Amino acid sequence: MTEFEDRIRAMTVPRDGAYPRPWTTDTDPARADVLIVGASSAKTFRVTDVGNHEEFLDALWNRNGQSCRAMYDAATAKPSPTRPNLDRLSQILAAHGLTSLQTNVTCASARYDDEVSEKDRVHGTLLFRTVLAHVPWKAMIIYGVGATERFGHEFGVAMPPVPSPDTAPVLRTIYDRPVFISPTLASPGYRTSVWPYLERVVTAIAGLTTATNLPA
C-alpha cells in the first residue's frame, strides 16, 4: 500500500453515514495527467449504497471488480446535469492522449457549494490538498466562478476572472504547473459555447506537456 492510499484511506472514513469522495476517474488516480476541478460534489455517497470502506477504496482505484463509475451509478438515482459535461471533457483529453481525474476544491457533498458545512469544508479542502500533493498532475482545469474563487481563497492565490468562451485560454502557473480557468460546466450557468474554448485549452495542455516535460 502506498503513502497516497494510506492518506486517502484515513481521510475517507465515513462521516455521518457517507464517504467523502476525493475523485472520479477511469484511470489509475496515481497516473492522472490533468485534474478537472469543480467547487464541490452535488451527490452524496452513502455507505448503504456504496458498500464497505474496502469496496469504496477499490472503486476509487478501479480495481478488484470495482470502479468509480459503477460506484457513482450505485450512489445516485440519476446523474447530475454536470456529469455528461465532465465525461465529454475527459473524452476530449483522452483523444489528445491525456488521462484525467475529476475532483473538487472541497471534496464534500451538498446540493450547492454554499450549503457545505464548515466542518465538512475544512475536511474536504484537506482531502483536495492531499489529491494535489499525491497525484502527478501536469495541468489543471478549474471550471466556474465558484470553484475559481474558492481555489483562490483556500490557496491564497490571485485568480483571474472566469473568461468568456471566445477568448484564448486563461491560466495561472501554480506549483510550477499550468492551471487553466474555464466557464462553468455546471447548471444553471453551463452553456454549450464553452466547448470551443475547452478544445483550445486541451490543445494548449497537450502542447505544453509535450514541449516542456512538466514535472510529475
PDB file of C-alpha atoms in Angstrom:
ATOM      1  CA  MET A   1       0.000   0.000   0.000  1.00  0.00           C
ATOM      2  CA  THR A   2       1.358   3.423  -0.948  1.00  0.00           C
ATOM      3  CA  GLU A   3       1.533   6.547   1.215  1.00  0.00           C
ATOM      4  CA  PHE A   4      -1.073   8.055  -1.119  1.00  0.00           C
ATOM      5  CA  GLU A   5      -3.563   5.280  -0.467  1.00  0.00           C
ATOM      6  CA  ASP A   6      -2.815   5.373   3.262  1.00  0.00           C
ATOM      7  CA  ARG A   7      -3.731   9.061   3.331  1.00  0.00           C
ATOM      8  CA  ILE A   8      -6.892   8.587   1.292  1.00  0.00           C
ATOM      9  CA  ARG A   9      -7.942   5.635   3.438  1.00  0.00           C
ATOM     10  CA  ALA A  10      -7.598   7.697   6.601  1.00  0.00           C
ATOM     11  CA  MET A  11      -9.422  10.706   5.164  1.00  0.00           C
ATOM     12  CA  THR A  12     -12.370   8.840   3.623  1.00  0.00           C
ATOM     13  CA  VAL A  13     -13.675   7.193   6.769  1.00  0.00           C
ATOM     14  CA  PRO A  14     -17.460   7.725   6.635  1.00  0.00           C
ATOM     15  CA  ARG A  15     -18.810  10.984   8.016  1.00  0.00           C
ATOM     16  CA  ASP A  16     -22.480  10.977   9.028  1.00  0.00           C
ATOM     17  CA  GLY A  17     -23.020   7.760   7.084  1.00  0.00           C
ATOM     18  CA  ALA A  18     -21.397   8.926   3.841  1.00  0.00           C
ATOM     19  CA  TYR A  19     -17.945   8.723   2.269  1.00  0.00           C
ATOM     20  CA  PRO A  20     -16.043  11.902   1.413  1.00  0.00           C
ATOM     21  CA  ARG A  21     -15.376  11.387  -2.305  1.00  0.00           C
ATOM     22  CA  PRO A  22     -11.930  12.633  -3.417  1.00  0.00           C
ATOM     23  CA  TRP A  23     -12.327  11.991  -7.147  1.00  0.00           C
ATOM     24  CA  THR A  24     -13.891  10.233 -10.098  1.00  0.00           C
ATOM     25  CA  THR A  25     -11.630   8.761 -12.763  1.00  0.00           C
ATOM     26  CA  ASP A  26     -11.492   5.958 -15.297  1.00  0.00           C
ATOM     27  CA  THR A  27      -7.743   5.506 -14.826  1.00  0.00           C
ATOM     28  CA  ASP A  28      -5.259   4.817 -12.049  1.00  0.00           C
ATOM     29  CA  PRO A  29      -5.511   8.023  -9.958  1.00  0.00           C
ATOM     30  CA  ALA A  30      -1.787   7.871  -9.294  1.00  0.00           C
ATOM     31  CA  ARG A  31      -1.181   8.339 -13.033  1.00  0.00           C
ATOM     32  CA  ALA A  32      -3.632  11.111 -13.955  1.00  0.00           C
ATOM     33  CA  ASP A  33      -2.276  13.881 -16.208  1.00  0.00           C
ATOM     34  CA  VAL A  34      -4.994  16.521 -15.788  1.00  0.00           C
ATOM     35  CA  LEU A  35      -7.193  17.485 -12.841  1.00  0.00           C
ATOM     36  CA  ILE A  36     -10.700  18.719 -13.690  1.00  0.00           C
ATOM     37  CA  VAL A  37     -11.767  20.775 -10.685  1.00  0.00           C
ATOM     38  CA  GLY A  38     -15.199  21.978  -9.591  1.00  0.00           C
ATOM     39  CA  ALA A  39     -16.403  23.550  -6.344  1.00  0.00           C
ATOM     40  CA  SER A  40     -17.983  20.563  -4.541  1.00  0.00           C
ATOM     41  CA  SER A  41     -19.954  17.412  -5.262  1.00  0.00           C
ATOM     42  CA  ALA A  42     -23.729  17.567  -5.609  1.00  0.00           C
ATOM     43  CA  LYS A  43     -24.037  13.832  -4.959  1.00  0.00           C
ATOM     44  CA  THR A  44     -23.695  12.027  -1.629  1.00  0.00           C
ATOM     45  CA  PHE A  45     -22.082   8.578  -1.491  1.00  0.00           C
ATOM     46  CA  ARG A  46     -23.811   6.823   1.394  1.00  0.00           C
ATOM     47  CA  VAL A  47     -22.322   3.680   2.898  1.00  0.00           C
ATOM     48  CA  THR A  48     -25.645   1.866   2.448  1.00  0.00           C
ATOM     49  CA  ASP A  49     -25.499   2.487  -1.310  1.00  0.00           C
ATOM     50  CA  VAL A  50     -21.777   2.044  -1.979  1.00  0.00           C
ATOM     51  CA  GLY A  51     -20.613  -0.714   0.371  1.00  0.00           C
ATOM     52  CA  ASN A  52     -17.875  -1.066   2.960  1.00  0.00           C
ATOM     53  CA  HIS A  53     -14.697   1.014   3.077  1.00  0.00           C
ATOM     54  CA  GLU A  54     -12.566  -1.554   1.236  1.00  0.00           C
ATOM     55  CA  GLU A  55     -15.096  -1.655  -1.603  1.00  0.00           C
ATOM     56  CA  PHE A  56     -15.125   2.147  -1.678  1.00  0.00           C
ATOM     57  CA  LEU A  57     -11.333   2.284  -1.959  1.00  0.00           C
ATOM     58  CA  ASP A  58     -11.306  -0.423  -4.641  1.00  0.00           C
ATOM     59  CA  ALA A  59     -13.809   1.656  -6.612  1.00  0.00           C
ATOM     60  CA  LEU A  60     -11.641   4.778  -6.299  1.00  0.00           C
ATOM     61  CA  TRP A  61      -8.701   2.807  -7.716  1.00  0.00           C
ATOM     62  CA  ASN A  62     -10.817   0.958 -10.324  1.00  0.00           C
ATOM     63  CA  ARG A  63      -9.652  -2.473  -9.169  1.00  0.00           C
ATOM     64  CA  ASN A  64     -10.896  -5.821  -7.868  1.00  0.00           C
ATOM     65  CA  GLY A  65     -14.020  -5.631  -9.986  1.00  0.00           C
ATOM     66  CA  GLN A  66     -14.987  -2.201  -8.636  1.00  0.00           C
ATOM     67  CA  SER A  67     -14.974   1.129 -10.493  1.00  0.00           C
ATOM     68  CA  CYS A  68     -15.648   4.807  -9.934  1.00  0.00           C
ATOM     69  CA  ARG A  69     -18.434   4.772 -12.499  1.00  0.00           C
ATOM     70  CA  ALA A  70     -20.202   1.745 -11.021  1.00  0.00           C
ATOM     71  CA  MET A  71     -19.951   3.349  -7.582  1.00  0.00           C
ATOM     72  CA  TYR A  72     -21.416   6.591  -8.936  1.00  0.00           C
ATOM     73  CA  ASP A  73     -24.299   4.710 -10.542  1.00  0.00           C
ATOM     74  CA  ALA A  74     -24.993   2.823  -7.302  1.00  0.00           C
ATOM     75  CA  ALA A  75     -24.958   6.012  -5.225  1.00  0.00           C
ATOM     76  CA  THR A  76     -27.151   8.172  -7.461  1.00  0.00           C
ATOM     77  CA  ALA A  77     -30.668   7.751  -8.763  1.00  0.00           C
ATOM     78  CA  LYS A  78     -29.643   9.655 -11.885  1.00  0.00           C
ATOM     79  CA  PRO A  79     -26.532  11.555 -12.989  1.00  0.00           C
ATOM     80  CA  SER A  80     -26.211  15.227 -12.139  1.00  0.00           C
ATOM     81  CA  PRO A  81     -26.586  17.627 -15.097  1.00  0.00           C
ATOM     82  CA  THR A  82     -22.829  18.242 -14.856  1.00  0.00           C
ATOM     83  CA  ARG A  83     -21.867  14.576 -15.279  1.00  0.00           C
ATOM     84  CA  PRO A  84     -22.222  14.380 -19.103  1.00  0.00           C
ATOM     85  CA  ASN A  85     -20.144  17.549 -19.442  1.00  0.00           C
ATOM     86  CA  LEU A  86     -17.355  16.177 -17.271  1.00  0.00           C
ATOM     87  CA  ASP A  87     -17.409  12.946 -19.257  1.00  0.00           C
ATOM     88  CA  ARG A  88     -17.205  14.913 -22.507  1.00  0.00           C
ATOM     89  CA  LEU A  89     -14.192  16.906 -21.289  1.00  0.00           C
ATOM     90  CA  SER A  90     -12.493  13.688 -20.146  1.00  0.00           C
ATOM     91  CA  GLN A  91     -13.057  12.228 -23.605  1.00  0.00           C
ATOM     92  CA  ILE A  92     -11.548  15.293 -25.292  1.00  0.00           C
ATOM     93  CA  LEU A  93      -8.481  14.974 -23.076  1.00  0.00           C
ATOM     94  CA  ALA A  94      -8.237  11.256 -23.833  1.00  0.00           C
ATOM     95  CA  ALA A  95      -8.330  11.990 -27.563  1.00  0.00           C
ATOM     96  CA  HIS A  96      -5.150  14.039 -27.005  1.00  0.00           C
ATOM     97  CA  GLY A  97      -3.522  11.212 -25.063  1.00  0.00           C
ATOM     98  CA  LEU A  98      -4.178  12.754 -21.634  1.00  0.00           C
ATOM     99  CA  THR A  99      -5.676  10.897 -18.676  1.00  0.00           C
ATOM    100  CA  SER A 100      -7.844  12.873 -16.263  1.00  0.00           C
ATOM    101  CA  LEU A 101      -9.234  12.888 -12.753  1.00  0.00           C
ATOM    102  CA  GLN A 102     -12.332  14.845 -11.692  1.00  0.00           C
ATOM    103  CA  THR A 103     -12.198  16.375  -8.225  1.00  0.00           C
ATOM    104  CA  ASN A 104     -13.376  19.417  -6.250  1.00  0.00           C
ATOM    105  CA  VAL A 105     -11.781  22.232  -4.268  1.00  0.00           C
ATOM    106  CA  THR A 106     -13.971  20.967  -1.423  1.00  0.00           C
ATOM    107  CA  CYS A 107     -14.291  17.177  -1.526  1.00  0.00           C
ATOM    108  CA  ALA A 108     -17.645  17.203   0.259  1.00  0.00           C
ATOM    109  CA  SER A 109     -21.249  16.831  -0.831  1.00  0.00           C
ATOM    110  CA  ALA A 110     -24.148  19.282  -0.746  1.00  0.00           C
ATOM    111  CA  ARG A 111     -26.823  20.354  -3.205  1.00  0.00           C
ATOM    112  CA  TYR A 112     -24.961  23.656  -3.592  1.00  0.00           C
ATOM    113  CA  ASP A 113     -21.448  24.620  -2.570  1.00  0.00           C
ATOM    114  CA  ASP A 114     -22.662  27.276  -0.131  1.00  0.00           C
ATOM    115  CA  GLU A 115     -24.557  24.548   1.763  1.00  0.00           C
ATOM    116  CA  VAL A 116     -21.373  22.648   2.697  1.00  0.00           C
ATOM    117  CA  SER A 117     -20.981  22.751   6.489  1.00  0.00           C
ATOM    118  CA  GLU A 118     -17.924  24.407   7.982  1.00  0.00           C
ATOM    119  CA  LYS A 119     -16.551  21.141   9.376  1.00  0.00           C
ATOM    120  CA  ASP A 120     -17.021  19.392   6.028  1.00  0.00           C
ATOM    121  CA  ARG A 121     -15.440  22.375   4.262  1.00  0.00           C
ATOM    122  CA  VAL A 122     -12.288  22.052   6.359  1.00  0.00           C
ATOM    123  CA  HIS A 123     -12.073  18.292   5.905  1.00  0.00           C
ATOM    124  CA  GLY A 124     -12.956  18.443   2.206  1.00  0.00           C
ATOM    125  CA  THR A 125     -10.289  21.036   1.488  1.00  0.00           C
ATOM    126  CA  LEU A 126      -7.658  18.942   3.262  1.00  0.00           C
ATOM    127  CA  LEU A 127      -8.719  15.998   1.121  1.00  0.00           C
ATOM    128  CA  PHE A 128      -8.314  18.100  -2.028  1.00  0.00           C
ATOM    129  CA  ARG A 129      -4.845  19.192  -0.875  1.00  0.00           C
ATOM    130  CA  THR A 130      -3.940  15.516  -0.468  1.00  0.00           C
ATOM    131  CA  VAL A 131      -5.025  14.867  -4.052  1.00  0.00           C
ATOM    132  CA  LEU A 132      -2.895  17.795  -5.264  1.00  0.00           C
ATOM    133  CA  ALA A 133       0.110  16.551  -3.329  1.00  0.00           C
ATOM    134  CA  HIS A 134      -0.002  12.913  -4.448  1.00  0.00           C
ATOM    135  CA  VAL A 135      -1.486  12.809  -7.949  1.00  0.00           C
ATOM    136  CA  PRO A 136       1.265  13.560 -10.513  1.00  0.00           C
ATOM    137  CA  TRP A 137      -0.903  16.031 -12.424  1.00  0.00           C
ATOM    138  CA  LYS A 138       0.670  18.038 -15.222  1.00  0.00           C
ATOM    139  CA  ALA A 139      -2.134  20.583 -15.649  1.00  0.00           C
ATOM    140  CA  MET A 140      -5.416  21.588 -14.046  1.00  0.00           C
ATOM    141  CA  ILE A 141      -8.711  22.889 -15.418  1.00  0.00           C
ATOM    142  CA  ILE A 142     -10.891  24.754 -12.903  1.00  0.00           C
ATOM    143  CA  TYR A 143     -14.423  25.410 -14.130  1.00  0.00           C
ATOM    144  CA  GLY A 144     -16.827  28.060 -12.911  1.00  0.00           C
ATOM    145  CA  VAL A 145     -16.717  31.209 -10.803  1.00  0.00           C
ATOM    146  CA  GLY A 146     -17.404  29.406  -7.529  1.00  0.00           C
ATOM    147  CA  ALA A 147     -14.589  26.881  -7.899  1.00  0.00           C
ATOM    148  CA  THR A 148     -12.151  29.535  -9.136  1.00  0.00           C
ATOM    149  CA  GLU A 149     -12.886  31.899  -6.261  1.00  0.00           C
ATOM    150  CA  ARG A 150     -12.817  29.083  -3.718  1.00  0.00           C
ATOM    151  CA  PHE A 151      -9.463  27.859  -5.022  1.00  0.00           C
ATOM    152  CA  GLY A 152      -8.001  31.353  -4.826  1.00  0.00           C
ATOM    153  CA  HIS A 153      -9.306  31.810  -1.292  1.00  0.00           C
ATOM    154  CA  GLU A 154      -8.110  28.453   0.018  1.00  0.00           C
ATOM    155  CA  PHE A 155      -4.649  28.694  -1.537  1.00  0.00           C
ATOM    156  CA  GLY A 156      -4.034  32.424  -1.219  1.00  0.00           C
ATOM    157  CA  VAL A 157      -3.684  32.861  -4.976  1.00  0.00           C
ATOM    158  CA  ALA A 158      -4.930  35.815  -7.015  1.00  0.00           C
ATOM    159  CA  MET A 159      -7.059  34.125  -9.661  1.00  0.00           C
ATOM    160  CA  PRO A 160      -8.082  35.717 -12.955  1.00  0.00           C
ATOM    161  CA  PRO A 161     -11.749  36.284 -13.743  1.00  0.00           C
ATOM    162  CA  VAL A 162     -13.502  33.410 -15.445  1.00  0.00           C
ATOM    163  CA  PRO A 163     -13.123  34.156 -19.163  1.00  0.00           C
ATOM    164  CA  SER A 164     -15.791  34.346 -21.821  1.00  0.00           C
ATOM    165  CA  PRO A 165     -15.784  31.328 -24.159  1.00  0.00           C
ATOM    166  CA  ASP A 166     -14.466  33.263 -27.150  1.00  0.00           C
ATOM    167  CA  THR A 167     -11.115  34.160 -25.557  1.00  0.00           C
ATOM    168  CA  ALA A 168      -7.723  32.492 -25.657  1.00  0.00           C
ATOM    169  CA  PRO A 169      -7.046  30.060 -22.779  1.00  0.00           C
ATOM    170  CA  VAL A 170      -6.615  31.840 -19.431  1.00  0.00           C
ATOM    171  CA  LEU A 171      -4.205  30.324 -16.928  1.00  0.00           C
ATOM    172  CA  ARG A 172      -2.060  30.813 -13.862  1.00  0.00           C
ATOM    173  CA  THR A 173       1.114  28.912 -13.017  1.00  0.00           C
ATOM    174  CA  ILE A 174       0.738  27.206  -9.634  1.00  0.00           C
ATOM    175  CA  TYR A 175       3.165  24.648  -8.236  1.00  0.00           C
ATOM    176  CA  ASP A 176       5.150  25.247 -11.446  1.00  0.00           C
ATOM    177  CA  ARG A 177       2.276  23.817 -13.466  1.00  0.00           C
ATOM    178  CA  PRO A 178      -0.436  25.440 -15.607  1.00  0.00           C
ATOM    179  CA  VAL A 179      -3.886  25.954 -14.094  1.00  0.00           C
ATOM    180  CA  PHE A 180      -6.494  26.884 -16.712  1.00  0.00           C
ATOM    181  CA  ILE A 181      -9.704  28.730 -15.869  1.00  0.00           C
ATOM    182  CA  SER A 182     -12.898  27.805 -17.710  1.00  0.00           C
ATOM    183  CA  PRO A 183     -16.522  28.908 -17.793  1.00  0.00           C
ATOM    184  CA  THR A 184     -18.700  26.575 -15.808  1.00  0.00           C
ATOM    185  CA  LEU A 185     -19.753  23.066 -16.789  1.00  0.00           C
ATOM    186  CA  ALA A 186     -22.460  23.031 -14.102  1.00  0.00           C
ATOM    187  CA  SER A 187     -26.045  24.189 -14.255  1.00  0.00           C
ATOM    188  CA  PRO A 188     -27.541  26.733 -14.315  1.00  0.00           C
ATOM    189  CA  GLY A 189     -24.637  28.652 -15.850  1.00  0.00           C
ATOM    190  CA  TYR A 190     -23.451  25.994 -18.315  1.00  0.00           C
ATOM    191  CA  ARG A 191     -23.603  26.996 -21.982  1.00  0.00           C
ATOM    192  CA  THR A 192     -22.653  24.863 -24.973  1.00  0.00           C
ATOM    193  CA  SER A 193     -20.473  27.754 -26.174  1.00  0.00           C
ATOM    194  CA  VAL A 194     -17.835  26.617 -23.651  1.00  0.00           C
ATOM    195  CA  TRP A 195     -16.676  23.703 -25.832  1.00  0.00           C
ATOM    196  CA  PRO A 196     -14.582  25.592 -28.419  1.00  0.00           C
ATOM    197  CA  TYR A 197     -12.803  27.278 -25.500  1.00  0.00           C
ATOM    198  CA  LEU A 198     -12.129  23.931 -23.824  1.00  0.00           C
ATOM    199  CA  GLU A 199     -10.869  22.486 -27.098  1.00  0.00           C
ATOM    200  CA  ARG A 200      -8.302  25.314 -27.152  1.00  0.00           C
ATOM    201  CA  VAL A 201      -7.413  24.634 -23.512  1.00  0.00           C
ATOM    202  CA  VAL A 202      -6.867  20.930 -24.136  1.00  0.00           C
ATOM    203  CA  THR A 203      -4.777  21.666 -27.233  1.00  0.00           C
ATOM    204  CA  ALA A 204      -2.664  24.046 -25.135  1.00  0.00           C
ATOM    205  CA  ILE A 205      -2.206  21.417 -22.397  1.00  0.00           C
ATOM    206  CA  ALA A 206      -1.215  18.778 -24.933  1.00  0.00           C
ATOM    207  CA  GLY A 207       1.320  21.177 -26.429  1.00  0.00           C
ATOM    208  CA  LEU A 208       2.738  22.181 -23.061  1.00  0.00           C
ATOM    209  CA  THR A 209       3.094  18.641 -21.733  1.00  0.00           C
ATOM    210  CA  THR A 210       4.835  17.585 -24.945  1.00  0.00           C
ATOM    211  CA  ALA A 211       7.151  20.589 -25.225  1.00  0.00           C
ATOM    212  CA  THR A 212       8.162  21.269 -21.625  1.00  0.00           C
ATOM    213  CA  ASN A 213       8.256  17.880 -19.880  1.00  0.00           C
ATOM    214  CA  LEU A 214       6.249  19.216 -16.961  1.00  0.00           C
ATOM    215  CA  PRO A 215       7.102  17.714 -13.571  1.00  0.00           C
ATOM    216  CA  ALA A 216       5.224  14.696 -12.282  1.00  0.00           C
TER     217      ALA A 216
END
